mmCIF file of C-alpha atoms in Angstrom:
data_model
loop_
_atom_site.group_PDB
_atom_site.id
_atom_site.type_symbol
_atom_site.label_atom_id
_atom_site.label_comp_id
_atom_site.label_asym_id
_atom_site.label_seq_id
_atom_site.Cartn_x
_atom_site.Cartn_y
_atom_site.Cartn_z
ATOM 1 C CA MET A 1 12.665 -7.766 -16.290
ATOM 2 C CA LYS A 2 12.374 -4.255 -17.716
ATOM 3 C CA ASN A 3 8.644 -3.738 -18.353
ATOM 4 C CA ILE A 4 6.594 -3.377 -15.186
ATOM 5 C CA ALA A 5 2.820 -2.889 -15.176
ATOM 6 C CA VAL A 6 1.206 -1.351 -12.095
ATOM 7 C CA ILE A 7 -2.549 -1.743 -11.559
ATOM 8 C CA GLY A 8 -4.057 1.209 -9.719
ATOM 9 C CA ALA A 9 -2.921 4.847 -9.739
ATOM 10 C CA GLY A 10 -3.840 5.661 -6.137
ATOM 11 C CA THR A 11 -1.451 6.375 -3.274
ATOM 12 C CA MET A 12 0.310 3.007 -3.353
ATOM 13 C CA GLY A 13 0.098 2.481 -7.118
ATOM 14 C CA ASN A 14 1.612 5.820 -8.098
ATOM 15 C CA GLY A 15 4.292 5.376 -5.432
ATOM 16 C CA ILE A 16 5.226 1.951 -6.820
ATOM 17 C CA ALA A 17 5.231 3.295 -10.386
ATOM 18 C CA HIS A 18 7.417 6.233 -9.304
ATOM 19 C CA THR A 19 9.914 3.900 -7.616
ATOM 20 C CA PHE A 20 10.288 1.535 -10.562
ATOM 21 C CA ALA A 21 10.499 4.388 -13.088
ATOM 22 C CA GLN A 22 13.140 6.233 -11.080
ATOM 23 C CA CYS A 23 15.230 3.050 -11.095
ATOM 24 C CA GLY A 24 15.160 2.907 -14.903
ATOM 25 C CA PHE A 25 12.285 0.474 -15.506
ATOM 26 C CA LYS A 26 9.640 1.094 -18.168
ATOM 27 C CA VAL A 27 6.343 1.345 -16.305
ATOM 28 C CA GLN A 28 2.806 0.952 -17.573
ATOM 29 C CA LEU A 29 0.529 2.614 -14.995
ATOM 30 C CA ILE A 30 -3.014 1.294 -15.401
ATOM 31 C CA ASP A 31 -6.292 2.532 -13.928
ATOM 32 C CA VAL A 32 -9.862 2.418 -15.218
ATOM 33 C CA SER A 33 -10.289 6.061 -14.176
ATOM 34 C CA GLU A 34 -8.696 8.717 -16.363
ATOM 35 C CA LYS A 35 -8.993 11.137 -13.436
ATOM 36 C CA SER A 36 -7.075 8.766 -11.172
ATOM 37 C CA LEU A 37 -4.323 8.447 -13.778
ATOM 38 C CA LYS A 38 -4.010 12.239 -14.070
ATOM 39 C CA ASN A 39 -3.980 12.644 -10.303
ATOM 40 C CA GLY A 40 -1.446 9.831 -9.950
ATOM 41 C CA MET A 41 0.929 11.366 -12.473
ATOM 42 C CA ALA A 42 0.503 14.794 -10.833
ATOM 43 C CA THR A 43 1.453 13.251 -7.488
ATOM 44 C CA ILE A 44 4.539 11.602 -8.975
ATOM 45 C CA SER A 45 5.604 14.889 -10.579
ATOM 46 C CA LYS A 46 5.062 16.776 -7.309
ATOM 47 C CA ASN A 47 7.076 14.218 -5.334
ATOM 48 C CA LEU A 48 9.896 14.397 -7.882
ATOM 49 C CA ASP A 49 9.872 18.197 -7.566
ATOM 50 C CA ARG A 50 10.412 17.809 -3.814
ATOM 51 C CA MET A 51 13.369 15.530 -4.482
ATOM 52 C CA VAL A 52 14.848 18.062 -6.910
ATOM 53 C CA ALA A 53 14.381 20.848 -4.343
ATOM 54 C CA LYS A 54 16.228 18.743 -1.754
ATOM 55 C CA GLU A 55 18.966 18.043 -4.340
ATOM 56 C CA LYS A 56 18.401 14.293 -4.113
ATOM 57 C CA ILE A 57 17.903 14.099 -7.886
ATOM 58 C CA SER A 58 18.484 16.435 -10.833
ATOM 59 C CA GLU A 59 15.916 17.997 -13.183
ATOM 60 C CA ASP A 60 17.100 15.535 -15.841
ATOM 61 C CA ASP A 61 16.431 12.636 -13.444
ATOM 62 C CA LYS A 62 12.910 13.941 -12.920
ATOM 63 C CA TYR A 63 12.118 14.134 -16.634
ATOM 64 C CA GLU A 64 13.685 10.752 -17.291
ATOM 65 C CA THR A 65 11.561 9.205 -14.540
ATOM 66 C CA LEU A 66 8.365 10.709 -15.932
ATOM 67 C CA ALA A 67 9.332 9.596 -19.453
ATOM 68 C CA ASN A 68 9.591 6.014 -18.184
ATOM 69 C CA ILE A 69 5.883 5.970 -17.282
ATOM 70 C CA THR A 70 3.073 5.395 -19.787
ATOM 71 C CA THR A 71 -0.550 5.459 -18.636
ATOM 72 C CA TYR A 72 -3.371 3.147 -19.748
ATOM 73 C CA ASN A 73 -7.007 2.755 -18.766
ATOM 74 C CA ASN A 74 -7.224 -0.695 -20.333
ATOM 75 C CA ILE A 75 -5.598 -3.646 -18.570
ATOM 76 C CA LYS A 76 -5.136 -5.767 -21.702
ATOM 77 C CA GLU A 77 -3.256 -3.016 -23.538
ATOM 78 C CA GLY A 78 -1.172 -2.091 -20.516
ATOM 79 C CA VAL A 79 0.109 -5.568 -19.632
ATOM 80 C CA GLN A 80 0.811 -7.021 -23.086
ATOM 81 C CA TYR A 81 4.612 -6.663 -22.738
ATOM 82 C CA ALA A 82 4.910 -6.824 -18.947
ATOM 83 C CA SER A 83 7.425 -9.145 -17.306
ATOM 84 C CA LEU A 84 5.902 -8.295 -13.918
ATOM 85 C CA VAL A 85 2.514 -6.920 -12.924
ATOM 86 C CA VAL A 86 2.114 -5.318 -9.494
ATOM 87 C CA GLU A 87 -1.529 -4.966 -8.476
ATOM 88 C CA ALA A 88 -2.173 -2.056 -6.085
ATOM 89 C CA ALA A 89 -5.951 -1.739 -6.122
ATOM 90 C CA THR A 90 -8.219 -1.196 -3.113
ATOM 91 C CA GLU A 91 -7.845 -3.702 -0.262
ATOM 92 C CA ASN A 92 -10.947 -5.661 -1.251
ATOM 93 C CA THR A 93 -10.818 -9.428 -1.724
ATOM 94 C CA GLU A 94 -13.439 -9.734 -4.454
ATOM 95 C CA LEU A 95 -11.918 -6.874 -6.452
ATOM 96 C CA LYS A 96 -8.441 -8.394 -6.283
ATOM 97 C CA LEU A 97 -9.703 -11.848 -7.285
ATOM 98 C CA SER A 98 -11.489 -10.302 -10.261
ATOM 99 C CA ILE A 99 -8.350 -8.417 -11.331
ATOM 100 C CA PHE A 100 -6.159 -11.519 -11.073
ATOM 101 C CA LYS A 101 -8.602 -13.595 -13.129
ATOM 102 C CA GLU A 102 -8.368 -10.968 -15.859
ATOM 103 C CA LEU A 103 -4.596 -10.676 -15.577
ATOM 104 C CA ASP A 104 -4.226 -14.437 -15.913
ATOM 105 C CA ASN A 105 -6.248 -14.330 -19.141
ATOM 106 C CA VAL A 106 -4.526 -11.370 -20.810
ATOM 107 C CA CYS A 107 -0.887 -11.469 -19.609
ATOM 108 C CA PRO A 108 1.854 -13.456 -21.344
ATOM 109 C CA GLU A 109 2.044 -16.912 -19.790
ATOM 110 C CA ASP A 110 5.421 -16.249 -18.153
ATOM 111 C CA THR A 111 4.445 -12.903 -16.584
ATOM 112 C CA ILE A 112 4.867 -12.815 -12.798
ATOM 113 C CA LEU A 113 1.765 -11.521 -11.014
ATOM 114 C CA ALA A 114 2.401 -9.679 -7.734
ATOM 115 C CA THR A 115 -0.049 -8.071 -5.346
ATOM 116 C CA ASN A 116 0.591 -5.196 -2.961
ATOM 117 C CA THR A 117 -2.078 -6.518 -0.602
ATOM 118 C CA SER A 118 -1.387 -5.771 3.051
ATOM 119 C CA SER A 119 -3.443 -8.645 4.473
ATOM 120 C CA ILE A 120 -5.256 -10.838 1.917
ATOM 121 C CA SER A 121 -4.051 -14.400 1.320
ATOM 122 C CA ILE A 122 -1.638 -14.758 -1.590
ATOM 123 C CA THR A 123 -2.684 -18.407 -1.890
ATOM 124 C CA GLN A 124 -6.327 -17.385 -2.272
ATOM 125 C CA ILE A 125 -5.468 -14.783 -4.911
ATOM 126 C CA ALA A 126 -3.287 -17.293 -6.783
ATOM 127 C CA SER A 127 -6.066 -19.885 -6.750
ATOM 128 C CA VAL A 128 -8.104 -17.974 -9.346
ATOM 129 C CA THR A 129 -5.211 -18.145 -11.845
ATOM 130 C CA ASN A 130 -3.656 -20.926 -13.892
ATOM 131 C CA ARG A 131 -0.180 -19.853 -12.778
ATOM 132 C CA PRO A 132 -0.131 -20.043 -8.941
ATOM 133 C CA GLU A 133 3.609 -20.661 -8.996
ATOM 134 C CA LEU A 134 4.044 -17.183 -10.550
ATOM 135 C CA VAL A 135 1.892 -15.312 -8.000
ATOM 136 C CA ILE A 136 3.570 -13.535 -5.086
ATOM 137 C CA GLY A 137 3.028 -10.707 -2.612
ATOM 138 C CA MET A 138 5.049 -7.484 -2.702
ATOM 139 C CA HIS A 139 3.825 -5.401 0.225
ATOM 140 C CA PHE A 140 5.403 -1.970 -0.146
ATOM 141 C CA MET A 141 5.213 0.573 2.686
ATOM 142 C CA ASN A 142 3.797 4.086 2.301
ATOM 143 C CA PRO A 143 5.311 6.428 1.110
ATOM 144 C CA VAL A 144 6.797 3.934 -1.339
ATOM 145 C CA PRO A 145 9.656 6.064 -2.748
ATOM 146 C CA ILE A 146 10.991 6.656 0.783
ATOM 147 C CA MET A 147 10.252 3.547 2.864
ATOM 148 C CA LYS A 148 12.863 0.799 2.556
ATOM 149 C CA LEU A 149 10.878 -2.287 3.581
ATOM 150 C CA VAL A 150 9.119 -4.628 1.167
ATOM 151 C CA GLU A 151 7.388 -7.665 2.636
ATOM 152 C CA ILE A 152 7.766 -10.526 0.154
ATOM 153 C CA ILE A 153 4.979 -13.036 0.718
ATOM 154 C CA ARG A 154 5.068 -16.388 -1.003
ATOM 155 C CA GLY A 155 1.825 -18.270 -1.455
ATOM 156 C CA TYR A 156 1.505 -22.014 -0.939
ATOM 157 C CA ASN A 157 2.519 -22.672 -4.567
ATOM 158 C CA THR A 158 4.861 -19.743 -5.255
ATOM 159 C CA SER A 159 8.066 -21.124 -6.767
ATOM 160 C CA ASP A 160 11.525 -20.677 -5.265
ATOM 161 C CA GLU A 161 12.669 -19.144 -8.559
ATOM 162 C CA VAL A 162 9.975 -16.457 -8.525
ATOM 163 C CA THR A 163 10.644 -15.674 -4.869
ATOM 164 C CA GLY A 164 14.354 -15.287 -5.609
ATOM 165 C CA LEU A 165 13.699 -13.058 -8.617
ATOM 166 C CA ILE A 166 11.410 -10.745 -6.652
ATOM 167 C CA MET A 167 13.846 -10.558 -3.726
ATOM 168 C CA THR A 168 16.624 -9.569 -6.149
ATOM 169 C CA LEU A 169 14.381 -7.095 -7.970
ATOM 170 C CA SER A 170 13.407 -5.416 -4.696
ATOM 171 C CA LYS A 171 17.078 -4.871 -3.888
ATOM 172 C CA LYS A 172 17.558 -3.249 -7.310
ATOM 173 C CA LEU A 173 14.894 -0.746 -6.253
ATOM 174 C CA GLY A 174 17.007 0.161 -3.237
ATOM 175 C CA LYS A 175 14.620 -1.665 -0.921
ATOM 176 C CA ILE A 176 15.219 -4.195 1.828
ATOM 177 C CA PRO A 177 13.034 -7.251 1.107
ATOM 178 C CA VAL A 178 11.963 -9.524 3.966
ATOM 179 C CA GLU A 179 10.425 -12.895 3.117
ATOM 180 C CA VAL A 180 7.399 -13.887 5.216
ATOM 181 C CA ASN A 181 4.799 -16.638 5.052
ATOM 182 C CA ASP A 182 1.204 -16.356 3.901
ATOM 183 C CA TYR A 183 -0.974 -15.767 6.967
ATOM 184 C CA PRO A 184 -3.532 -12.963 7.490
ATOM 185 C CA GLY A 185 -1.813 -9.619 8.024
ATOM 186 C CA PHE A 186 1.604 -11.179 7.309
ATOM 187 C CA VAL A 187 4.074 -9.596 9.806
ATOM 188 C CA ALA A 188 3.712 -5.819 9.487
ATOM 189 C CA ASN A 189 -0.043 -5.576 9.881
ATOM 190 C CA ARG A 190 -0.413 -8.556 12.189
ATOM 191 C CA ILE A 191 1.564 -6.527 14.728
ATOM 192 C CA LEU A 192 0.615 -2.973 13.713
ATOM 193 C CA MET A 193 -3.167 -3.262 13.344
ATOM 194 C CA PRO A 194 -3.880 -4.722 16.817
ATOM 195 C CA MET A 195 -1.841 -1.827 18.263
ATOM 196 C CA ILE A 196 -3.857 0.721 16.287
ATOM 197 C CA ASN A 197 -7.102 -1.053 17.205
ATOM 198 C CA GLU A 198 -6.157 -1.075 20.896
ATOM 199 C CA SER A 199 -5.354 2.636 20.687
ATOM 200 C CA ILE A 200 -8.849 3.238 19.290
ATOM 201 C CA GLU A 201 -10.305 1.054 22.077
ATOM 202 C CA THR A 202 -8.393 3.167 24.618
ATOM 203 C CA LEU A 203 -10.006 6.301 23.184
ATOM 204 C CA TYR A 204 -13.411 4.578 22.948
ATOM 205 C CA ASN A 205 -13.231 3.594 26.641
ATOM 206 C CA GLY A 206 -12.403 7.142 27.699
ATOM 207 C CA VAL A 207 -8.972 6.360 29.120
ATOM 208 C CA ALA A 208 -7.434 9.371 27.377
ATOM 209 C CA GLY A 209 -7.926 11.710 24.433
ATOM 210 C CA VAL A 210 -6.498 11.490 20.920
ATOM 211 C CA HIS A 211 -3.566 13.831 21.529
ATOM 212 C CA GLU A 212 -2.757 12.227 24.878
ATOM 213 C CA ILE A 213 -2.698 8.675 23.469
ATOM 214 C CA ASP A 214 -0.481 9.677 20.576
ATOM 215 C CA THR A 215 1.845 11.690 22.821
ATOM 216 C CA VAL A 216 2.359 8.731 25.172
ATOM 217 C CA MET A 217 3.292 6.461 22.269
ATOM 218 C CA LYS A 218 5.558 9.056 20.654
ATOM 219 C CA LEU A 219 7.434 10.100 23.772
ATOM 220 C CA GLY A 220 7.256 6.873 25.730
ATOM 221 C CA MET A 221 7.846 4.358 22.926
ATOM 222 C CA ALA A 222 9.876 6.573 20.564
ATOM 223 C CA HIS A 223 7.359 6.164 17.746
ATOM 224 C CA PRO A 224 7.782 8.869 15.074
ATOM 225 C CA MET A 225 3.993 9.152 14.756
ATOM 226 C CA GLY A 226 1.242 8.294 17.214
ATOM 227 C CA PRO A 227 -0.991 5.290 16.348
ATOM 228 C CA LEU A 228 -4.147 7.365 15.859
ATOM 229 C CA GLN A 229 -2.397 9.819 13.549
ATOM 230 C CA LEU A 230 -0.831 6.871 11.721
ATOM 231 C CA ALA A 231 -4.283 5.305 11.295
ATOM 232 C CA ASP A 232 -5.475 8.571 9.730
ATOM 233 C CA PHE A 233 -2.584 8.478 7.256
ATOM 234 C CA ILE A 234 -3.120 4.807 6.387
ATOM 235 C CA GLY A 235 -6.867 5.397 6.007
ATOM 236 C CA LEU A 236 -9.393 4.250 8.592
ATOM 237 C CA ASP A 237 -11.261 2.338 5.893
ATOM 238 C CA VAL A 238 -8.056 0.457 5.051
ATOM 239 C CA CYS A 239 -7.423 -0.286 8.736
ATOM 240 C CA LEU A 240 -10.963 -1.644 9.043
ATOM 241 C CA SER A 241 -10.557 -3.835 5.948
ATOM 242 C CA ILE A 242 -7.295 -5.305 7.248
ATOM 243 C CA LEU A 243 -8.732 -6.005 10.690
ATOM 244 C CA ASN A 244 -11.768 -7.690 9.106
ATOM 245 C CA VAL A 245 -9.480 -9.914 7.004
ATOM 246 C CA MET A 246 -7.488 -10.862 10.096
ATOM 247 C CA TYR A 247 -10.614 -11.478 12.170
ATOM 248 C CA GLU A 248 -12.109 -13.682 9.462
ATOM 249 C CA GLY A 249 -8.813 -15.470 8.930
ATOM 250 C CA PHE A 250 -8.043 -16.262 12.574
ATOM 251 C CA LYS A 251 -11.565 -16.194 14.129
ATOM 252 C CA ASN A 252 -9.873 -14.618 17.143
ATOM 253 C CA PRO A 253 -11.769 -11.809 18.937
ATOM 254 C CA LYS A 254 -8.540 -9.886 19.580
ATOM 255 C CA TYR A 255 -8.625 -8.852 15.901
ATOM 256 C CA ALA A 256 -12.264 -7.667 15.981
ATOM 257 C CA PRO A 257 -12.351 -3.966 14.978
ATOM 258 C CA CYS A 258 -13.354 -1.461 17.641
ATOM 259 C CA PRO A 259 -16.959 -0.192 17.260
ATOM 260 C CA LEU A 260 -15.636 3.384 17.154
ATOM 261 C CA LEU A 261 -13.531 2.538 14.077
ATOM 262 C CA VAL A 262 -16.552 0.924 12.398
ATOM 263 C CA ASN A 263 -18.737 3.966 13.113
ATOM 264 C CA MET A 264 -16.143 6.439 11.856
ATOM 265 C CA VAL A 265 -15.745 4.551 8.587
ATOM 266 C CA ASN A 266 -19.515 4.310 8.169
ATOM 267 C CA ALA A 267 -19.677 8.080 8.719
ATOM 268 C CA GLY A 268 -17.123 8.660 5.944
ATOM 269 C CA LYS A 269 -14.355 9.806 8.282
ATOM 270 C CA TYR A 270 -11.403 7.994 6.701
ATOM 271 C CA GLY A 271 -8.574 10.229 7.909
ATOM 272 C CA VAL A 272 -6.330 12.387 5.724
ATOM 273 C CA LYS A 273 -7.951 11.429 2.418
ATOM 274 C CA SER A 274 -11.432 12.489 3.546
ATOM 275 C CA GLY A 275 -10.233 15.561 5.452
ATOM 276 C CA GLU A 276 -11.198 14.217 8.867
ATOM 277 C CA GLY A 277 -10.467 11.215 11.053
ATOM 278 C CA PHE A 278 -9.072 11.376 14.548
ATOM 279 C CA TYR A 279 -7.677 14.751 13.469
ATOM 280 C CA ASP A 280 -9.087 17.509 11.285
ATOM 281 C CA TYR A 281 -7.165 17.788 8.000
ATOM 282 C CA SER A 282 -9.307 20.441 6.349
ATOM 283 C CA GLU A 283 -7.176 23.230 4.903
ATOM 284 C CA ASN A 284 -8.078 25.796 7.559
ATOM 285 C CA ARG A 285 -7.229 23.429 10.438
ATOM 286 C CA LYS A 286 -4.291 21.442 9.066
ATOM 287 C CA ALA A 287 -1.590 23.828 10.262
ATOM 288 C CA GLU A 288 -3.174 24.172 13.694
ATOM 289 C CA LYS A 289 -3.708 20.465 14.274
ATOM 290 C CA ILE A 290 -0.465 19.142 12.832
ATOM 291 C CA SER A 291 2.042 21.943 13.497
ATOM 292 C CA LYS A 292 0.997 22.712 17.067
ATOM 293 C CA GLN A 293 0.502 19.147 18.214
ATOM 294 C CA PHE A 294 3.234 17.271 16.393
ATOM 295 C CA ASN A 295 6.133 19.702 15.854
#
């Protein structure tokens, strides 16, 4: 399994591509947007520069990693030799189903199809293909090159062989794979998102302010980052999508997203990527908000 195709050049996609390429795999990074591909490659190069500066890798390692990545804006061309495809598109059910239908049509019949979804049913995604036994979840954590965990989610029809292969492959990436079953939110987000949502509810109900809530969780629970700051880094739109998937999947009101979260997303306040969420990340405020409050 040497040729790996990654669908999506955003935060998760370029991180996954970086990780595979640094471990010696040939990576085909695919995105319909040429701009996204350029930005993704620039991010990978910048992250490699940081690793060189910290003497974690050499300059030669950096160039070898970049040489292992080829970019495509056409799925059919990018996946034609892939042993494994890892889809890392936006957390949107209809989009993922559409991508997997196309992948099933254009990939070699023995290609394993993985999704980096953080909440959507693997069984549902597999159902639109003619190879459900070859469909599996690989939920990487952000930032991918640094975080060790990979949730391995087997769908209802995922074969034991494919699960074993992906567990072994994850270890070759220097990751620690944990196998979980296919239920909304899996393990990581089933536990994390209600905590983030409750933190937003606490703010919404006026119990305490943003800084106060995050400080309590950091100092009292030894969390490296407060839940509201973490939500900003994940993306409030992503948090909302995951909560909606969980709410629809379980029909349990405890997963219903807080109205404040819904309003912030509707207002375009997504967190770090939009420049504002629970904190202000605009260039002139970043140092003040992050350095003073979290260092």
